Each structure stands twice: as structure tokens, then as C-alpha cells.
Short mmCIF file of C-alpha atoms and ligand atoms in Angstrom, two decimals:
data_model
loop_
_atom_site.label_atom_id
_atom_site.label_comp_id
_atom_site.label_asym_id
_atom_site.label_seq_id
_atom_site.Cartn_x
_atom_site.Cartn_y
_atom_site.Cartn_z
CA MET A 1 79.05 33.43 4.82
CA SER A 2 80.75 32.56 1.55
CA ALA A 3 84.09 30.80 1.78
CA ASN A 4 87.43 32.04 0.55
CA ILE A 5 88.88 29.82 -2.15
CA LEU A 6 92.05 27.88 -1.38
CA ASP A 7 93.63 28.34 -4.79
CA GLY A 8 95.77 25.22 -5.20
CA LYS A 9 96.54 26.07 -8.78
CA ALA A 10 98.10 29.42 -7.80
CA ILE A 11 99.93 28.07 -4.74
CA ALA A 12 101.31 25.15 -6.78
CA ALA A 13 102.63 27.63 -9.36
CA GLU A 14 104.45 29.47 -6.53
CA VAL A 15 105.97 26.20 -5.32
CA ARG A 16 107.09 25.31 -8.86
CA ALA A 17 108.74 28.74 -9.24
CA GLU A 18 110.71 28.11 -6.01
CA ILE A 19 111.77 24.71 -7.32
CA LYS A 20 112.77 26.08 -10.69
CA ALA A 21 115.07 28.64 -9.02
CA GLN A 22 116.81 25.84 -7.10
CA VAL A 23 117.18 23.74 -10.24
CA THR A 24 118.79 26.72 -11.99
CA GLU A 25 121.29 26.98 -9.12
CA ARG A 26 122.10 23.27 -9.38
CA LEU A 27 122.76 23.58 -13.09
CA GLU A 28 124.98 26.65 -12.55
CA GLN A 29 127.03 24.51 -10.17
CA ASP A 30 127.29 21.75 -12.81
CA GLN A 31 125.10 19.40 -10.78
CA LEU A 32 122.65 17.03 -12.45
CA PRO A 33 119.08 18.19 -12.92
CA PRO A 34 116.70 16.36 -10.55
CA GLY A 35 115.51 13.26 -12.41
CA LEU A 36 112.04 11.75 -12.03
CA ALA A 37 111.10 8.35 -13.44
CA VAL A 38 107.36 7.79 -13.95
CA ILE A 39 106.26 4.25 -14.77
CA LEU A 40 102.81 3.69 -16.23
CA VAL A 41 101.66 0.11 -16.82
CA GLY A 42 98.64 -0.23 -19.11
CA GLU A 43 96.31 2.33 -20.58
CA ASN A 44 94.08 3.65 -17.79
CA PRO A 45 92.86 6.97 -19.31
CA ALA A 46 92.72 8.76 -15.92
CA SER A 47 96.32 7.72 -15.19
CA GLN A 48 97.39 9.04 -18.60
CA VAL A 49 96.06 12.52 -17.65
CA TYR A 50 98.02 12.55 -14.38
CA VAL A 51 101.16 11.27 -16.05
CA ARG A 52 100.88 13.97 -18.70
CA ASN A 53 100.47 16.65 -15.99
CA LYS A 54 103.57 15.29 -14.24
CA LYS A 55 105.61 15.39 -17.43
CA ASN A 56 104.58 18.99 -18.15
CA ALA A 57 105.46 20.01 -14.59
CA CYS A 58 108.90 18.33 -14.88
CA LYS A 59 109.59 20.20 -18.08
CA GLU A 60 108.52 23.56 -16.58
CA VAL A 61 110.93 23.30 -13.62
CA GLY A 62 113.86 21.86 -15.57
CA PHE A 63 113.79 18.29 -14.29
CA ALA A 64 114.97 15.33 -16.38
CA ASP A 65 111.89 13.21 -17.01
CA PHE A 66 112.27 9.46 -17.55
CA ALA A 67 108.96 8.12 -18.80
CA TYR A 68 108.24 4.39 -19.03
CA ASP A 69 104.92 3.58 -20.73
CA LEU A 70 104.69 -0.19 -20.46
CA PRO A 71 102.00 -2.45 -21.93
CA ALA A 72 99.30 -3.89 -19.63
CA SER A 73 100.82 -7.33 -20.29
CA THR A 74 104.10 -6.38 -18.53
CA THR A 75 105.01 -9.07 -15.98
CA GLN A 76 105.73 -8.28 -12.35
CA VAL A 77 109.21 -9.75 -12.82
CA ASP A 78 109.96 -7.29 -15.63
CA LEU A 79 108.56 -4.34 -13.66
CA LEU A 80 110.70 -5.26 -10.63
CA ALA A 81 113.77 -5.52 -12.88
CA LEU A 82 113.12 -2.00 -14.22
CA ILE A 83 112.81 -0.68 -10.65
CA ASP A 84 116.11 -2.36 -9.71
CA GLU A 85 117.77 -0.63 -12.65
CA LEU A 86 116.30 2.79 -11.75
CA ASN A 87 117.29 2.32 -8.08
CA GLU A 88 120.91 2.08 -9.32
CA ASN A 89 120.75 4.93 -11.87
CA PRO A 90 122.40 8.08 -10.43
CA GLU A 91 120.51 10.32 -12.89
CA VAL A 92 117.20 9.16 -11.40
CA HIS A 93 116.41 10.75 -8.03
CA GLY A 94 112.73 9.84 -7.80
CA ILE A 95 110.74 6.77 -8.90
CA LEU A 96 106.97 6.75 -9.17
CA VAL A 97 104.88 3.78 -10.27
CA GLN A 98 101.44 5.03 -11.22
CA LEU A 99 98.58 3.30 -9.35
CA PRO A 100 96.36 1.39 -9.87
CA LEU A 101 98.40 -1.43 -11.43
CA PRO A 102 96.89 -4.27 -13.51
CA ASP A 103 95.47 -7.13 -11.40
CA HIS A 104 98.35 -9.54 -12.09
CA ILE A 105 100.83 -7.17 -10.38
CA ASN A 106 100.98 -6.89 -6.59
CA PRO A 107 101.24 -3.19 -5.66
CA GLU A 108 102.79 -3.81 -2.21
CA THR A 109 105.59 -5.88 -3.73
CA VAL A 110 106.28 -3.18 -6.30
CA ILE A 111 106.23 -0.31 -3.77
CA GLU A 112 108.60 -2.18 -1.44
CA ARG A 113 111.05 -2.74 -4.29
CA ILE A 114 111.56 1.03 -4.76
CA SER A 115 114.53 2.28 -2.78
CA PRO A 116 113.03 4.22 0.19
CA ALA A 117 115.51 7.02 -0.66
CA LYS A 118 113.94 7.39 -4.14
CA ASP A 119 110.32 6.77 -3.09
CA VAL A 120 109.04 10.27 -3.94
CA ASP A 121 105.40 9.11 -3.58
CA GLY A 122 106.18 8.36 0.08
CA PHE A 123 104.31 5.05 -0.15
CA HIS A 124 107.11 2.68 0.99
CA PRO A 125 106.47 1.36 4.53
CA TYR A 126 109.78 2.93 5.60
CA ASN A 127 108.56 6.42 4.64
CA VAL A 128 105.10 5.80 6.12
CA GLY A 129 106.82 4.70 9.33
CA ARG A 130 109.00 7.80 9.37
CA LEU A 131 105.89 10.01 9.09
CA ALA A 132 104.09 7.98 11.77
CA THR A 133 107.00 8.47 14.19
CA ARG A 134 107.22 12.24 13.54
CA MET A 135 110.53 11.91 11.67
CA PRO A 136 109.24 12.44 8.12
CA LYS A 137 111.59 11.78 5.18
CA LEU A 138 109.59 11.53 1.94
CA ALA A 139 105.93 12.21 2.77
CA PRO A 140 103.00 11.16 0.54
CA CYS A 141 102.36 13.96 -1.95
CA THR A 142 98.63 14.57 -1.65
CA PRO A 143 98.42 15.00 2.14
CA HIS A 144 101.71 16.89 2.27
CA GLY A 145 100.50 19.16 -0.53
CA VAL A 146 97.38 19.90 1.53
CA MET A 147 99.62 20.86 4.48
CA THR A 148 101.68 23.19 2.26
CA MET A 149 98.55 24.85 0.92
CA LEU A 150 97.23 25.44 4.46
CA ALA A 151 100.62 26.70 5.73
CA LYS A 152 101.11 29.10 2.81
CA THR A 153 97.62 30.48 3.44
CA GLY A 154 98.49 31.06 7.12
CA ILE A 155 95.86 28.67 8.48
CA GLU A 156 96.77 27.49 11.99
CA LEU A 157 95.91 23.82 12.67
CA ARG A 158 96.99 23.34 16.27
CA GLY A 159 94.01 22.33 18.41
CA LEU A 160 91.49 22.20 15.58
CA ASN A 161 89.04 19.31 15.39
CA ALA A 162 89.97 17.68 12.09
CA VAL A 163 87.86 15.00 10.43
CA VAL A 164 89.33 12.95 7.57
CA VAL A 165 86.81 11.05 5.43
CA GLY A 166 88.49 8.16 3.58
CA ALA A 167 91.20 5.89 4.97
CA SER A 168 93.34 4.85 2.00
CA ASN A 169 97.11 4.47 2.15
CA ILE A 170 97.60 7.30 -0.32
CA VAL A 171 95.16 9.90 1.05
CA GLY A 172 93.32 9.39 4.35
CA VAL A 173 95.87 7.62 6.55
CA PRO A 174 98.88 9.83 5.77
CA MET A 175 96.57 12.88 6.02
CA VAL A 176 95.73 11.83 9.58
CA LEU A 177 99.45 11.48 10.38
CA GLU A 178 100.24 14.93 8.97
CA LEU A 179 97.38 16.57 10.91
CA LEU A 180 98.34 14.73 14.10
CA ASN A 181 101.93 15.96 13.71
CA ALA A 182 100.50 19.50 13.41
CA ARG A 183 98.65 18.86 16.68
CA ALA A 184 95.12 18.86 15.34
CA THR A 185 92.71 16.49 17.11
CA VAL A 186 91.93 13.95 14.42
CA THR A 187 89.01 11.64 13.63
CA ILE A 188 89.16 9.28 10.65
CA CYS A 189 86.01 8.01 8.90
CA HIS A 190 85.59 5.19 6.33
CA SER A 191 82.98 2.89 4.87
CA ALA A 192 82.03 1.41 8.28
CA THR A 193 81.64 4.77 10.04
CA LYS A 194 78.23 5.31 11.64
CA ASP A 195 76.46 8.64 11.16
CA LEU A 196 79.03 10.34 8.92
CA PRO A 197 77.03 13.61 8.77
CA ALA A 198 77.34 13.96 12.57
CA LYS A 199 81.11 13.37 12.44
CA VAL A 200 81.58 15.92 9.68
CA ALA A 201 79.43 18.44 11.55
CA GLU A 202 81.97 18.46 14.42
CA ALA A 203 84.89 19.34 12.15
CA ASP A 204 86.71 22.67 12.18
CA LEU A 205 88.66 21.17 9.26
CA VAL A 206 87.33 18.39 7.04
CA VAL A 207 89.39 16.55 4.43
CA VAL A 208 87.44 14.30 2.08
CA GLY A 209 89.06 11.65 -0.16
CA VAL A 210 86.52 8.94 -0.98
CA GLY A 211 85.86 8.94 -4.72
CA ILE A 212 82.09 9.46 -4.65
CA PRO A 213 80.89 12.61 -6.45
CA ASN A 214 79.27 15.20 -4.13
CA MET A 215 78.85 12.69 -1.26
CA VAL A 216 79.50 15.24 1.52
CA LYS A 217 76.56 17.64 1.59
CA GLY A 218 76.88 21.34 2.25
CA ASP A 219 74.48 21.25 5.19
CA TRP A 220 76.79 18.77 7.04
CA ILE A 221 79.52 21.42 7.21
CA LYS A 222 79.98 23.32 10.47
CA PRO A 223 79.66 27.07 9.76
CA GLY A 224 83.14 28.55 9.41
CA ALA A 225 84.89 25.21 8.81
CA ILE A 226 87.80 24.66 6.41
CA VAL A 227 86.89 22.19 3.65
CA ILE A 228 89.54 20.26 1.68
CA ASP A 229 88.17 18.18 -1.19
CA VAL A 230 90.68 15.60 -2.44
CA GLY A 231 88.16 13.76 -4.63
CA ILE A 232 88.52 13.85 -8.39
CA ASN A 233 85.57 12.33 -10.21
CA ARG A 234 84.91 12.50 -13.92
CA LEU A 235 81.20 12.82 -14.72
CA ASP A 236 79.48 11.48 -17.84
CA ASP A 237 79.61 14.92 -19.50
CA GLY A 238 83.43 14.86 -19.16
CA SER A 239 83.55 17.48 -16.39
CA LEU A 240 85.37 16.95 -13.07
CA CYS A 241 83.84 17.21 -9.63
CA GLY A 242 84.96 16.58 -6.10
CA ASP A 243 83.54 14.52 -3.23
CA VAL A 244 81.97 17.60 -1.60
CA GLU A 245 78.88 19.42 -2.84
CA PHE A 246 80.79 22.59 -3.69
CA GLU A 247 78.26 25.46 -3.86
CA SER A 248 76.32 24.55 -0.72
CA ALA A 249 79.54 23.84 1.23
CA LYS A 250 81.06 27.12 0.06
CA ALA A 251 78.04 28.93 1.50
CA ARG A 252 78.95 27.68 5.02
CA ALA A 253 82.73 27.22 5.04
CA SER A 254 85.46 29.77 5.78
CA TRP A 255 87.85 28.21 3.24
CA ILE A 256 87.27 25.61 0.53
CA THR A 257 89.30 23.95 -2.23
CA PRO A 258 87.79 23.79 -5.74
CA VAL A 259 87.96 20.75 -8.06
CA PRO A 260 89.78 21.10 -10.38
CA GLY A 261 92.37 23.66 -9.29
CA GLY A 262 92.63 22.67 -5.61
CA VAL A 263 94.48 19.67 -4.20
CA GLY A 264 95.43 18.07 -7.56
CA PRO A 265 98.02 20.68 -8.60
CA MET A 266 99.47 20.64 -5.06
CA THR A 267 100.01 16.87 -5.34
CA ILE A 268 102.18 17.36 -8.40
CA ALA A 269 104.06 20.33 -6.91
CA THR A 270 104.86 18.18 -3.85
CA LEU A 271 106.10 15.35 -6.05
CA LEU A 272 108.56 17.84 -7.55
CA GLN A 273 109.56 19.06 -4.07
CA ASN A 274 110.24 15.49 -2.96
CA THR A 275 112.32 14.77 -6.06
CA LEU A 276 114.34 17.97 -5.60
CA ALA A 277 114.96 17.06 -1.96
CA VAL A 278 116.40 13.67 -2.98
CA ALA A 279 118.63 15.34 -5.58
CA GLN A 280 119.84 17.99 -3.10
CA ALA A 281 120.77 15.27 -0.61
CA SER A 282 122.76 13.25 -3.17
N1 NDP B 1 93.77 15.32 -5.74
C1 NDP B 1 94.68 14.37 -5.77
O1 NDP B 1 95.84 14.64 -5.93
C2 NDP B 1 94.28 12.97 -5.59
C3 NDP B 1 92.96 12.64 -5.67
N2 NDP B 1 92.54 11.38 -5.43
C4 NDP B 1 91.08 11.15 -5.45
O2 NDP B 1 90.65 10.96 -4.11
C5 NDP B 1 89.59 10.04 -4.06
C6 NDP B 1 89.96 8.88 -3.15
O3 NDP B 1 91.05 8.17 -3.71
P1 NDP B 1 91.73 6.91 -2.97
O4 NDP B 1 92.08 7.30 -1.58
O5 NDP B 1 92.76 6.41 -3.87
O6 NDP B 1 90.45 5.92 -2.96
P2 NDP B 1 90.25 4.48 -2.33
O7 NDP B 1 89.14 3.87 -3.10
O8 NDP B 1 91.54 3.78 -2.19
O9 NDP B 1 89.74 4.78 -0.85
C7 NDP B 1 88.46 5.31 -0.62
C8 NDP B 1 88.24 5.47 0.87
O10 NDP B 1 86.93 6.01 1.06
C9 NDP B 1 86.23 5.20 2.01
N3 NDP B 1 84.80 5.18 1.69
C10 NDP B 1 84.18 4.56 0.66
N4 NDP B 1 82.86 4.77 0.71
C11 NDP B 1 82.63 5.53 1.81
C12 NDP B 1 81.47 6.06 2.43
N5 NDP B 1 80.24 5.85 1.92
N6 NDP B 1 81.62 6.79 3.55
C13 NDP B 1 82.84 7.02 4.08
N7 NDP B 1 83.99 6.54 3.54
C14 NDP B 1 83.87 5.80 2.43
C15 NDP B 1 86.84 3.82 1.91
O11 NDP B 1 86.59 3.15 3.12
P3 NDP B 1 87.22 1.69 3.48
O12 NDP B 1 88.64 1.98 3.90
O13 NDP B 1 86.36 1.24 4.62
O14 NDP B 1 87.10 0.88 2.24
C16 NDP B 1 88.30 4.15 1.65
O15 NDP B 1 88.98 4.35 2.88
C17 NDP B 1 89.32 9.65 -5.52
O16 NDP B 1 88.32 10.52 -6.02
C18 NDP B 1 90.65 9.92 -6.20
O17 NDP B 1 90.49 10.20 -7.57
C19 NDP B 1 93.43 10.39 -5.09
C20 NDP B 1 94.76 10.66 -5.01
C21 NDP B 1 95.29 11.96 -5.29
N1 GUE B 2 101.78 6.37 -7.65
C1 GUE B 2 100.79 7.25 -7.70
N2 GUE B 2 100.98 8.47 -7.16
C2 GUE B 2 99.99 9.41 -7.20
O1 GUE B 2 100.17 10.54 -6.69
C3 GUE B 2 98.76 9.07 -7.83
C4 GUE B 2 98.62 7.80 -8.38
N3 GUE B 2 99.64 6.90 -8.29
N4 GUE B 2 97.46 7.43 -8.98
C5 GUE B 2 96.35 8.38 -9.15
C6 GUE B 2 96.34 9.47 -8.11
C7 GUE B 2 95.60 10.71 -8.55
N5 GUE B 2 96.60 11.76 -8.61
C8 GUE B 2 96.41 13.04 -9.11
C9 GUE B 2 97.45 13.86 -9.48
C10 GUE B 2 97.23 15.09 -10.07
C11 GUE B 2 95.96 15.55 -10.30
C12 GUE B 2 95.76 16.85 -10.99
O2 GUE B 2 96.66 17.41 -11.57
N6 GUE B 2 94.55 17.39 -10.98
C13 GUE B 2 94.24 18.65 -11.63
C14 GUE B 2 93.67 18.46 -13.03
C15 GUE B 2 92.95 17.17 -13.26
C16 GUE B 2 92.47 16.91 -14.69
O3 GUE B 2 92.46 17.82 -15.52
O4 GUE B 2 92.09 15.74 -14.93
C17 GUE B 2 93.26 19.43 -10.76
O5 GUE B 2 92.64 18.82 -9.85
O6 GUE B 2 93.10 20.62 -10.97
C18 GUE B 2 94.91 14.76 -9.90
C19 GUE B 2 95.12 13.53 -9.30
C20 GUE B 2 97.80 11.25 -8.25
N7 GUE B 2 97.72 9.97 -7.93
MG1 MG B 3 100.60 11.28 -4.36
#
């Protein structure tokens, strides 16, 4: 078998076209364009790439983009004051603080300062709690983008054995909540999991978000499984690769996401969807 490709790049372009049409309607009705504020503290080169992709996506769909590129020396007090100001600004519908933050800033404190109604990353404990109680408001972009990609491809999740590898607040844990809400049977694996290959081998659907290049081997994959690779790793030669050994996994899977061009573009499309939803509700 050779897997079909889950083309996140193409599906994300479809989602952006839907968003752009709704923005056009808002503007025709003299409503504000959806506004997204992206705060970057410091000069992490990987973060700069993502922030640039977000700005380009905002421009494409007609959003107002409020970019704050702050020096690494920014104090937590000053960052919190900026968030307070953006929480009050009616032209700003979504606020995103790019992670990771410099060591002298506490990410939990910063995330909790964002108004839950403008938390388009879905990282505030209020929004995590809403997802965990099956009353989602703003859902974390990467896992929700994976769900959109699967839904638009017509892949049914109910009853599947799903294995999520990685248990971070931004990927693994909300991915588990999304899959649970879709009535998959979910197992979550992390750094203390024993015999990871055996866990992965039981999966009808495996989602991997660890940050170790090619750590999941093709011969762990159950024949016919769906493979979602969230990992984005930059190799020494400048190329990108995922957390799954792509060619050997593709030879066994029914569906697989590439890196780049898989989950990454869906994350950004979902960020736009969340921001539009806030604007439409205001
Ligand atoms: N495509 C996209 O849009 C996005 C991609 N990413 C990418 O996804 C990857 C993960 O990111 P993120 O969640 O932020 O990373 P974190 O470092 O926050 O979390 C990594 C997770 O992997 C687990 N882990 C580490 N080593 C192993 C191992 N040997 N076996 C099993 N589990 C292990 C950790 O376990 P423990 O909890 O025990 O420490 C942890 O839960 C990165 O490559 C990142 O670049 C991230 C966000 C969005
Ligand atoms: N507050 C916050 N929210 C985030 O959502 C967040 C974050 N911090 N910190 C970092 C991670 C990572 N992340 C990605 C977004 C887009 C791509 C993306 O566009 N990827 C493209 C191209 C990647 C490239 O060319 O480098 C692709 O996979 O095809 C990747 C990764 C969001 N994150
Ligand atoms: Mg996200």
C-alpha cells in the first residue's frame, strides 16, 4: 500500500478562501475587518518564520494585522500592560503571544492575562476547560486544524483507536480532547511511556507531536492507519522534517500528512477561523 497524502496546504487554502468571502461580506456591511494582534518577544528565528506566515495569511484574507515585535529585554510588567490595552481595543478581535517566551517571563501568567474571548490560540485555562467539557469556544489551533483536515477529507473518527504521541498543552493534550469529543478511543503517550512502538502499532490513527526528527519509524505503523505528523524540525541542511519517518510510514499508511505542507498551514488557517469567529460574535 502507498498512502494518500493529506494535503494540508490545499485544504488550508480552501479554508482561507471561505474566510476571505466572509470578510468581504463584513466590509460590505461596514463592519470592522477581523483584527489579529501577534506579539513576538525576542528574536527566535523559528518564531519569526511562523509570525511571517501569520502576517501573510492575515493580508490574504483581509484581516487587520497588529504586529508587536518586542525586544528580548521586555519586562513581564510591560508585556502584561500591552495585553491589557489589546484586551480593551475593539479593533483587535484576537491576541496571540508567540511561544516560547524568554525565561524571565512566565508563560502561564501571560496566557491568563489574555481575555478568554480574544484568546484565539485557545490556550487560556477557560478555553481548555470548555474543550474538556465538550462545550468548545476557542479551540487550540493545531489540534483543531487536524480535525478540520480529517473532516474535510471525509475521514470518520468514531470508534477508531487513536494514539497521540506527545502531551504538551499546545498539541498532545488538546488533540486528545478533540479526538475524545469525536468519540475515538484515545491513548496518550509521552516521555515516560513504556514500549512506544507497541502503542503506536495498535493505532488506527496516530498523531505525533514530539519534536524529534523521524522518531516514529515506518515499521511501527499498523497497515492502513492514518498518520498525522505535527512535528516541525529544521535539519542542519536547512530542510524541514517531521517526527515520523515519512517514506517508510507512507508505504504502510492509508493517509499521511507531509512536512512541510501538512499540519502547519492548517494551524494558521484555524487561527484565522478563530479570529473571524470572535469578530462575528462582536
Ligand atoms: N505544525 C504545527 O502547527 C505545530 C508544530 N509543532 C511542532 O510539534 C512538535 C512538538 O511541539 P510541542 O508540543 O510544543 O513540544 P513540547 O516539547 O512542549 O512537548 C513534547 C512532548 O513530547 C513528549 N516526548 C518527548 N520525548 C519523547 C519520547 N522519546 N517519546 C514519547 N514522547 C516524548 C514530551 O513528553 P513529556 O510530557 O513527558 O515531557 C512532551 O509531552 C515540535 O516539533 C514543534 O515544532 C508545535 C506546534 C504547532
Ligand atoms: N502562541 C503560539 N501559537 C502557536 O500556534 C505557535 C506558537 N505559539 N509557537 C510555535 C508553534 C509552531 N507553530 C507553527 C505554525 C505554522 C507553521 C507553518 O506554517 N508551517 C508550514 C511552513 C513551515 C516553514 O516553512 O518553516 C508547513 O509546515 O508547511 C508551523 C508551526 C505555531 N506555534
Ligand atoms: Mg496553535
